[in-house]
Short mmCIF file of C-alpha atoms in Angstrom, two decimals:
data_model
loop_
_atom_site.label_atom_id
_atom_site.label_comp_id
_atom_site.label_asym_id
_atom_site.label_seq_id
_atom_site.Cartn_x
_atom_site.Cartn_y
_atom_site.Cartn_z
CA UNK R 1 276.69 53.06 -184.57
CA UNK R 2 274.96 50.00 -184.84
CA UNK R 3 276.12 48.79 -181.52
CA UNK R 4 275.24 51.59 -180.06
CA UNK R 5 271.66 52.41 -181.46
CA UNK R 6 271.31 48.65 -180.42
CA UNK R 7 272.46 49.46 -176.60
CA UNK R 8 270.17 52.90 -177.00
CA UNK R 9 266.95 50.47 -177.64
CA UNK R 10 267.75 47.81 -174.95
CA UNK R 11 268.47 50.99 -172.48
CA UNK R 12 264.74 52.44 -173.40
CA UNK R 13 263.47 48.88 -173.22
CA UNK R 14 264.65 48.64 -169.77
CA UNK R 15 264.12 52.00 -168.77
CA UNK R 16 260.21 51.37 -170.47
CA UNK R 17 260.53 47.94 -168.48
CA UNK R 18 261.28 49.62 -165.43
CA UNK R 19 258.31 52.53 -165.37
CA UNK R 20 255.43 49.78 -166.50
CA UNK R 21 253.62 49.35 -163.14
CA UNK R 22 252.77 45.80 -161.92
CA UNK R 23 248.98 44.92 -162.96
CA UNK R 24 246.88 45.70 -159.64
CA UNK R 25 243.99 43.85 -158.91
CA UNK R 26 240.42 45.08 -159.73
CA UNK R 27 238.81 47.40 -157.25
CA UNK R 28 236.43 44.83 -157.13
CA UNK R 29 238.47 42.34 -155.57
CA UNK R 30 239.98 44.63 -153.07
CA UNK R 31 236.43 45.34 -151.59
CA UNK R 32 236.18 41.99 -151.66
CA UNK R 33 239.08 40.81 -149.59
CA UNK R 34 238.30 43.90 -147.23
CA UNK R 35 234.55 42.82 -146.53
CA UNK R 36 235.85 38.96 -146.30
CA UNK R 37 238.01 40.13 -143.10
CA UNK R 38 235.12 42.29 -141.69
CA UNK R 39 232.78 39.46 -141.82
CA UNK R 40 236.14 37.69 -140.41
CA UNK R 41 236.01 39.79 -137.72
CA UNK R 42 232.43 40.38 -137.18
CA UNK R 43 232.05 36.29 -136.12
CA UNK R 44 234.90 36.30 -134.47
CA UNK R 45 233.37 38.96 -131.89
CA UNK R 46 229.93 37.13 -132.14
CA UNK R 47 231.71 33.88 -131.20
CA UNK R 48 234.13 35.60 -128.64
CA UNK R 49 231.13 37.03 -126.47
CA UNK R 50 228.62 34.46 -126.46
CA UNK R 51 229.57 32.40 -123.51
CA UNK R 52 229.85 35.62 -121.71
CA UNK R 53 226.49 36.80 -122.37
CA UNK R 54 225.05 33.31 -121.95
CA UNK R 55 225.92 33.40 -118.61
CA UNK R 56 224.94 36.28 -117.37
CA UNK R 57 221.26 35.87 -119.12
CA UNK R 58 221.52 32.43 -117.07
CA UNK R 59 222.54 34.41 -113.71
CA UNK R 60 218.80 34.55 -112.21
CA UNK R 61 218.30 30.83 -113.21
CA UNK R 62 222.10 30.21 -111.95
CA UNK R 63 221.25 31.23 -108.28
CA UNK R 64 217.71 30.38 -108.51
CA UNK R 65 218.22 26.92 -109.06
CA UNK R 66 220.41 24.52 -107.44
CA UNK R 67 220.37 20.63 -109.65
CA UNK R 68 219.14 17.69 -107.94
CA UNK R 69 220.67 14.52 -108.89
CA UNK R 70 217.48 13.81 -111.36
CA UNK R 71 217.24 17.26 -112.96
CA UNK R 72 218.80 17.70 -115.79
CA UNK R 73 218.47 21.87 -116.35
CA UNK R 74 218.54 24.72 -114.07
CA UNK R 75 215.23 25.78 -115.39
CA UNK R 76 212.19 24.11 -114.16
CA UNK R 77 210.02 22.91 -116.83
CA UNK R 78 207.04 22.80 -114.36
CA UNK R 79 204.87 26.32 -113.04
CA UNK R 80 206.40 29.26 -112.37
CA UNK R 81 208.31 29.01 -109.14
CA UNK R 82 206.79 30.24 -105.57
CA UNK R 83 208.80 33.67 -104.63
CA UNK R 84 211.99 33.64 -102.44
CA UNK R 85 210.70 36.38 -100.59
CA UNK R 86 207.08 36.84 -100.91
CA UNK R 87 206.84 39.53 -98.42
CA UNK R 88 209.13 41.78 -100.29
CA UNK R 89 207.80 43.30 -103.70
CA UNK R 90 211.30 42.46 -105.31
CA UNK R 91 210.76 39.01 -104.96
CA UNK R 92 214.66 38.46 -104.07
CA UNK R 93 217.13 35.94 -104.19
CA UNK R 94 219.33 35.33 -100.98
CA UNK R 95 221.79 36.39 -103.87
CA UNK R 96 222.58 39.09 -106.50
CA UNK R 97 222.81 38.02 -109.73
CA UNK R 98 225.84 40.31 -109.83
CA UNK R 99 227.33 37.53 -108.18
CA UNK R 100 227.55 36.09 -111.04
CA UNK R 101 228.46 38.98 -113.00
CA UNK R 102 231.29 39.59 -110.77
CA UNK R 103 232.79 35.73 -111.44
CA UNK R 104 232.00 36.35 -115.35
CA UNK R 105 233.74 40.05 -114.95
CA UNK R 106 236.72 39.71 -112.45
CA UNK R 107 238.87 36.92 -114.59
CA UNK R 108 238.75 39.08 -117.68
CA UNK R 109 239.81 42.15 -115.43
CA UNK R 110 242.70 40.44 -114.50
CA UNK R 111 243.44 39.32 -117.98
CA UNK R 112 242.92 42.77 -119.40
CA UNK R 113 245.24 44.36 -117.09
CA UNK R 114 248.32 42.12 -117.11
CA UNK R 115 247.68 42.19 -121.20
CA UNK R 116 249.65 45.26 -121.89
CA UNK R 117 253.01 44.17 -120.16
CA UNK R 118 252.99 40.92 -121.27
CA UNK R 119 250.79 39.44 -123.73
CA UNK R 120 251.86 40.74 -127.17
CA UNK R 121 254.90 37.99 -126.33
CA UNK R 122 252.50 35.19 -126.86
CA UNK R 123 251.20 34.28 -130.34
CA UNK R 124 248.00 34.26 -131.90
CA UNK R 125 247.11 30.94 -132.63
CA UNK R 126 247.84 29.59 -128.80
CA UNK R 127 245.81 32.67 -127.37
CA UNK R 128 242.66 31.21 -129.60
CA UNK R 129 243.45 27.65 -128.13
CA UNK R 130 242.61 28.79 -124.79
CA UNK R 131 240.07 31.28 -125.27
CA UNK R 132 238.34 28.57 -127.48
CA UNK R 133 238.32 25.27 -125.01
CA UNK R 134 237.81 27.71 -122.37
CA UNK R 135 234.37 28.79 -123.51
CA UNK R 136 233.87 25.01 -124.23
CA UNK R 137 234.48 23.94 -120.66
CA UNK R 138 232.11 26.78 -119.29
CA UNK R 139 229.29 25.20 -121.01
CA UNK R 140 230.21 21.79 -119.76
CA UNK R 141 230.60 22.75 -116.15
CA UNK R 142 227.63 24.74 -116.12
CA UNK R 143 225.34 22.21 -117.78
CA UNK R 144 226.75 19.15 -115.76
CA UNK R 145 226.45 21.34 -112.29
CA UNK R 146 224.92 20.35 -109.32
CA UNK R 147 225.45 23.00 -107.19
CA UNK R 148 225.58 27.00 -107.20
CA UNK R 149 229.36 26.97 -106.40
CA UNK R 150 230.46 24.67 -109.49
CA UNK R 151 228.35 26.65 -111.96
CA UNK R 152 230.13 30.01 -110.82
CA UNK R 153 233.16 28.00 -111.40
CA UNK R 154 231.98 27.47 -115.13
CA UNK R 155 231.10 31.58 -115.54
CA UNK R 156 234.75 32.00 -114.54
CA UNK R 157 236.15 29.74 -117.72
CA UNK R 158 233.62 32.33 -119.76
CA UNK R 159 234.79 35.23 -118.54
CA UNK R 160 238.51 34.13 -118.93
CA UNK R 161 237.92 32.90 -122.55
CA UNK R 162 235.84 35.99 -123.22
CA UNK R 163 238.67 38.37 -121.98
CA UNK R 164 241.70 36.54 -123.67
CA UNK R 165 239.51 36.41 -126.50
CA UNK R 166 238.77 39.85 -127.04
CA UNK R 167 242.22 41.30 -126.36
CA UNK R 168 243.68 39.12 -128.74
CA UNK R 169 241.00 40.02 -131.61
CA UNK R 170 241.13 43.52 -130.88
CA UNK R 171 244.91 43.67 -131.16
CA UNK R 172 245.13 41.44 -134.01
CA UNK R 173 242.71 44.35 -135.69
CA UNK R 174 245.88 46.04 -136.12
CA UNK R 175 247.34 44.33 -138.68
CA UNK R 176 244.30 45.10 -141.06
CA UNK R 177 244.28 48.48 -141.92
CA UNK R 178 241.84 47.40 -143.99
CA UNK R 179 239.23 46.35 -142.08
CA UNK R 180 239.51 50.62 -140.38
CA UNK R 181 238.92 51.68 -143.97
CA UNK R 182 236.21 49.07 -144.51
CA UNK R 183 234.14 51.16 -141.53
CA UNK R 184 235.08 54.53 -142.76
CA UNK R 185 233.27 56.36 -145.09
CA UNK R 186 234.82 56.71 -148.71
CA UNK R 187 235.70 60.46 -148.15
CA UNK R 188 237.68 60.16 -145.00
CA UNK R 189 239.68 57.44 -146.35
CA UNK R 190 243.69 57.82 -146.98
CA UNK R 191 245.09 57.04 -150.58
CA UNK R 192 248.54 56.59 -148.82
CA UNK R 193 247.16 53.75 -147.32
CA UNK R 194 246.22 51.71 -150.00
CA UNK R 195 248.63 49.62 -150.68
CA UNK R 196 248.77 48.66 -147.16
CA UNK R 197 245.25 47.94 -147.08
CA UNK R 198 245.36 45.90 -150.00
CA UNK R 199 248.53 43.63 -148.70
CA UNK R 200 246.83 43.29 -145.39
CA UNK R 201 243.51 42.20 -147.06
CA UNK R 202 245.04 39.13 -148.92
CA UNK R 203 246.81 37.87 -145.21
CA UNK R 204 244.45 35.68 -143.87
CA UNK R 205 242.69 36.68 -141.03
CA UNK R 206 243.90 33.32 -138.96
CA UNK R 207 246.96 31.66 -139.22
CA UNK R 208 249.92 29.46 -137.66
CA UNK R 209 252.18 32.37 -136.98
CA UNK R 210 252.09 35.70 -135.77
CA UNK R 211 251.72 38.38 -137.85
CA UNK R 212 254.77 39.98 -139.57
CA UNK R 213 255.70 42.97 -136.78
CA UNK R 214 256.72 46.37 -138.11
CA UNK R 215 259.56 47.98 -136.29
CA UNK R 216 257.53 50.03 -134.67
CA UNK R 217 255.69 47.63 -133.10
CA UNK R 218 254.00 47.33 -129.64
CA UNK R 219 256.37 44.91 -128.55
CA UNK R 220 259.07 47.28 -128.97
CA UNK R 221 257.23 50.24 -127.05
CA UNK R 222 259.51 51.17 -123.90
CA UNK R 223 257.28 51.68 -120.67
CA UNK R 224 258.02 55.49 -121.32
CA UNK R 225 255.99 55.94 -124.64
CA UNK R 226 253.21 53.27 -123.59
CA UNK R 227 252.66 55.21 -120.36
CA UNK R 228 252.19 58.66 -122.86
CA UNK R 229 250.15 56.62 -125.01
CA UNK R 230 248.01 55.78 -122.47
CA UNK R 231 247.46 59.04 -120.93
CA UNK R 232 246.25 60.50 -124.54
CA UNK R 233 243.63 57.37 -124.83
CA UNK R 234 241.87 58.87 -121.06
CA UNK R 235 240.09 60.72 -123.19
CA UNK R 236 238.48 57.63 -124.78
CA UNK R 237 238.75 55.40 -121.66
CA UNK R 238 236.76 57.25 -119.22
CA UNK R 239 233.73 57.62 -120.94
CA UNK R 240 234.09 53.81 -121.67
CA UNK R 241 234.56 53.09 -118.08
CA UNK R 242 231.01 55.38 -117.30
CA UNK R 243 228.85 54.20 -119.98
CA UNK R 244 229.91 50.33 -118.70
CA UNK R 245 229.85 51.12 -115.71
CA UNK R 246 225.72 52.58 -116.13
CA UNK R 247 224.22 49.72 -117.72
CA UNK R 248 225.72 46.68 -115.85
CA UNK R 249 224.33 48.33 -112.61
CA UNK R 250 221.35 48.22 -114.38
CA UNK R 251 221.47 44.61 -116.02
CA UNK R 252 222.75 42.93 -113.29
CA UNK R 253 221.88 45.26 -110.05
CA UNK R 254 218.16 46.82 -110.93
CA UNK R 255 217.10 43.76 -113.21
CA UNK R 256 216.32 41.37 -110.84
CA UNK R 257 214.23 44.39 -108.73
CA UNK R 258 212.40 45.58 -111.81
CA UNK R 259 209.75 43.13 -111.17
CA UNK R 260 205.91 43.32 -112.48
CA UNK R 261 203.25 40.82 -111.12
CA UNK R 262 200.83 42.38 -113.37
CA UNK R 263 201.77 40.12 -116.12
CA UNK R 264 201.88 36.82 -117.53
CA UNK R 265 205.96 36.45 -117.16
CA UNK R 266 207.12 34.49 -114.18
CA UNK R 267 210.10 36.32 -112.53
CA UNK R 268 212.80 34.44 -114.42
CA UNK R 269 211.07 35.25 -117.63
CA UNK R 270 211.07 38.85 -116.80
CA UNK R 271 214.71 38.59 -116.22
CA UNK R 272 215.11 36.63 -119.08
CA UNK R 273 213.67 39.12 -121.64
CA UNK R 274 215.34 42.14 -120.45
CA UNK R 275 218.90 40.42 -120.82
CA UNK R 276 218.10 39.05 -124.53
CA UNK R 277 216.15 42.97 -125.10
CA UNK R 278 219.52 43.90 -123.84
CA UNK R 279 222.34 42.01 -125.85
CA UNK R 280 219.81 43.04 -128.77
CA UNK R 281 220.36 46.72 -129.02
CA UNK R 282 223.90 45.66 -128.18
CA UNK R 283 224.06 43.53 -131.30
CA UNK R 284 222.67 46.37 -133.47
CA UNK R 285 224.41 48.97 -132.62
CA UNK R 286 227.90 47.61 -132.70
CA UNK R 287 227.44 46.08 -136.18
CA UNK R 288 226.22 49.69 -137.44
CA UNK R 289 229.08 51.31 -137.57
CA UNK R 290 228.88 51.42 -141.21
CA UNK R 291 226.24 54.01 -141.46
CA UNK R 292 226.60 55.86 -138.01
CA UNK R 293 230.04 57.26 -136.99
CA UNK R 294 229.86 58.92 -132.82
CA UNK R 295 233.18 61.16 -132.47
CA UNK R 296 231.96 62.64 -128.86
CA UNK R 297 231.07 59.08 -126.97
CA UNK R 298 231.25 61.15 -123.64
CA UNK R 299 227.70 62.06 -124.64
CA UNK R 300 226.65 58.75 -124.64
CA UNK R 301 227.60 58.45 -121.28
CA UNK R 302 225.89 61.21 -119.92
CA UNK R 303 222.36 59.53 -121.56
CA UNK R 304 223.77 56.42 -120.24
CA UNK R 305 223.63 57.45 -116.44
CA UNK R 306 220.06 59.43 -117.40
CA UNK R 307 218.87 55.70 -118.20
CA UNK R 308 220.46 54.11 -114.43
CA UNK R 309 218.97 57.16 -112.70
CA UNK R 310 215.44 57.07 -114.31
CA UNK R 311 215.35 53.06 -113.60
CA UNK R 312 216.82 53.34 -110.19
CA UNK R 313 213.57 56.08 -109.34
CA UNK R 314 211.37 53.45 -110.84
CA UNK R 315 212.71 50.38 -108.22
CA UNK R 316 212.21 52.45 -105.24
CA UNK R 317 208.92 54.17 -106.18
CA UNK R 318 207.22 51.84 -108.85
CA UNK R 319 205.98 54.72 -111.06
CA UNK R 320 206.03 52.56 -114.52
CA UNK R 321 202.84 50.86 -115.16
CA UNK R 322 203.90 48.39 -117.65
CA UNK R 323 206.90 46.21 -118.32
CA UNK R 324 206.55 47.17 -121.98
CA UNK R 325 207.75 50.80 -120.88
CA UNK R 326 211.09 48.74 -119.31
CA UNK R 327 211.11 46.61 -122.42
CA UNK R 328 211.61 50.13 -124.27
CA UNK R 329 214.28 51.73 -122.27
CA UNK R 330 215.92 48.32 -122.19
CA UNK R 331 216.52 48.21 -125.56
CA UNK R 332 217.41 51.52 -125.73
CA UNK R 333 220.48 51.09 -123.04
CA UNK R 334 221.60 47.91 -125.49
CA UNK R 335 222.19 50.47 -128.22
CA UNK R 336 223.45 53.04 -126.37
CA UNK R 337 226.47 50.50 -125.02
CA UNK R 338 227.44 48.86 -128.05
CA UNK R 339 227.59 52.41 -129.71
CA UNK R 340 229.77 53.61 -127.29
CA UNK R 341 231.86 50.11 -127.12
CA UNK R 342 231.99 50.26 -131.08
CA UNK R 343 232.64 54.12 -131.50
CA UNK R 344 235.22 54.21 -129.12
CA UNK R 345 237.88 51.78 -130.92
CA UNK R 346 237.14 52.99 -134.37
CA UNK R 347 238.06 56.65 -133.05
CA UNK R 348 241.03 54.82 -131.59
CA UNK R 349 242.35 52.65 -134.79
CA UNK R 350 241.83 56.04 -136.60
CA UNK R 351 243.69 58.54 -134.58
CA UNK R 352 246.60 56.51 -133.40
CA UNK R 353 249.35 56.09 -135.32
CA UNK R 354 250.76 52.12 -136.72
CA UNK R 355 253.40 51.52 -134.23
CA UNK R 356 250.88 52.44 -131.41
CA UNK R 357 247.55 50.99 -132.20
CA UNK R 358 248.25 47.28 -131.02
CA UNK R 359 248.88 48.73 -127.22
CA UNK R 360 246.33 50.92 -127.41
CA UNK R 361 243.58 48.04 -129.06
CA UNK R 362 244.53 46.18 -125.76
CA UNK R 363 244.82 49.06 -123.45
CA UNK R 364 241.71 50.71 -123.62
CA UNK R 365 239.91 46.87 -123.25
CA UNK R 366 240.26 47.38 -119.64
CA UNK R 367 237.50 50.26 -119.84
CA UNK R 368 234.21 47.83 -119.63
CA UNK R 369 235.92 45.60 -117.85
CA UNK R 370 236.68 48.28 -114.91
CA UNK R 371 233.17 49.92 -115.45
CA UNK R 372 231.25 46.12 -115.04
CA UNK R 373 232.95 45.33 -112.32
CA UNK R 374 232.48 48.44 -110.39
CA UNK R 375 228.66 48.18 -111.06
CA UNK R 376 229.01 44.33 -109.70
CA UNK R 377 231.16 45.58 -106.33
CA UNK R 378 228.31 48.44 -105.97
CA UNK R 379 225.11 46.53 -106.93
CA UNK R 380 225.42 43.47 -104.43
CA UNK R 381 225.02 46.06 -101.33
CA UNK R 382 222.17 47.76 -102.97
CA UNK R 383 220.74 44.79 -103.60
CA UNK R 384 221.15 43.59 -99.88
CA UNK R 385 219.64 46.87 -98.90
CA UNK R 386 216.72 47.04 -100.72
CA UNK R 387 215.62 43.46 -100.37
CA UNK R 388 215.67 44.37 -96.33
CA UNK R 389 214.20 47.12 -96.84
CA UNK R 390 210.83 46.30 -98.64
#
């Protein structure tokens, strides 16, 4: 009896050891570990896009400027430069800048769409490598230029760090649930996924080896269900591809035409502030995600082409009286693309399921990719033919 009231009590002590859950961290320190990989991922983005941007906020200085073997900037630190083309109102370069947006554009392009097939094979830590002394070199070779040709040879090692760069980040995105909860609002949250958030939150965000792959990974996809997945993310893409495709003909094909000589701003200036007015509203609206959620981005596409058509009517007939008014509508294009940029891969991480969301993080990259560099193939004739034409 003894015996056996003694095996009774070590059953219940088991069976009492068995239902105690394991202590759980403080909610406290799970918000912690989830903002730590935002703010992870939030400089990784800034870092990942600034030799992009700088170059394309350099493009009017880029073909404006060719070195001499004394000069040790593409800007000249004397007056304001004498017109290209006086006679025309544009005050043209023999060039486009979306020259220049086309060598910072077409790299990533090519990047973006072999990514899908064959990228997922490479790890992490390699694809950083690259990206990272890639974006080093562009500065090098731009800065140390003496001609037109070598510096476009420098916006190419942008865009190509800038591409691999971004795929990489976005994909890696799906191996932190938690930073998807982090930009959803409390209510819309899963429970189920908790304890998945909370392992992924203590991984660190970079790290020697590749993440731990599920086996429904992308890598095990057959062509079959990523060609279905990517027919359900058109949806997404195309309004992507429009709203992309609407601003960079503005930035880089009605920029350099939106000229005002009734102001203290030299040409390059001009240019200068609408790019940086730009990448502003860019900045703001991508990091607001927080407090503004966009399920129907196709509508920011339709106000996206309202904004090219209203600033294409204003470089042929010049009805704007300020630059202040540009300044404005700038800004407002800025936050209308990194809404739609931002909005469209939340929607995405949200809607697709685990095993698809790495392929579909790098599938729908090619979007602003295909949208810039259609604006870059269209604006170099338009530029060519209003130039002549004034």
């Amino acid at each position: 009896m003894g015996g056996c009231a003694g095996s009774r009590r070590r059953l219940s002590d088991s069976e009492g050891e068995e239902t105690v859950p394991e202590p759980r961290l403080p909610l406290l320190d799970h918000q912690g570990a989830h903002w730590k990989n935002a703010v992870g991922f939030w400089l990784l983005g800034l870092c990942n896009n600034f030799s992009y941007v700088v170059m394309l906020s350099a493009a009017h200085d880029i073909l404006s400027h060719e070195r001499t073997s004394g000069n040790q900037s593409h800007v000249d630190p004397g007056p304001a430069p004498i017109p290209h083309n006086s006679s025309s109102r544009f005050d043209c370069n023999s060039v486009s800048t979306a020259a220049v947006l086309l060598a910072d554009i077409l790299p990533t392009l090519v990047i973006k769409l072999l990514a899908p097939l064959g990228l997922h094979l490479l790890p992490y830590s390699p694809r950083v490598l690259v990206s990272g002394i890639c974006a080093a070199g562009s500065f090098v070779l731009v800065a140390f230029s003496h001609s037109v040709g070598t510096s476009l040879c420098g916006v190419v090692l942008a865009s190509i760090s800038s591409g691999l760069g971004e795929v990489t980040f976005l994909s890696l995105t799906a191996f932190y649930p938690s930073y998807f909860l982090l930009l959803t609002s409390p209510e819309a949250q899963d429970p189920g996924g908790e304890e998945e958030a909370e392992s992924s939150a203590r991984q660190p965000l970079i790290r020697t080896e590749a993440p731990e792959l599920k086996p429904g990974s992308s890598s095990s996809l057959s062509l079959r269900e990523r060609w279905t997945v990517f027919k359900g993310l058109l949806w997404y893409i195309v309004p992507l591809v429009v709203v992309y495709f609407a601003e960079y003909f503005i930035n880089q094909g009605l920029f350099e035409l939106l000229f005002f000589r009734n102001t203290s701003l030299s040409h390059a200036q001009q240019y200068r502030w609408y790019q940086m007015l730009y990448q502003a509203g860019v900045f703001a609206s991508r990091s607001s995600l927080h407090c503004c959620h966009i399920r129907f981005t196709w509508a920011l596409a339709l106000l996206q082409c309202l904004n090219l058509a209203f600033l294409l009517a204003d470089v042929w007939f010049g009805f704007l009286p300020s630059i202040y008014f540009v300044f404005l509508i700038i800004l407002y294009e800025g936050l209308l693309g990194g809404a739609a940029y931002v909005n469209t891969f939340h929607n995405i991480a949200l809607e697709t399921s685990d095993e698809h969301r790495e392929f579909a993080m790098a599938a729908t990259c090619i979007s602003d990719t295909l949208g810039i560099s259609l604006s870059g193939l269209l604006a170099l004739p338009l530029h060519d033919f209003l130039c002549q034409l004034s």
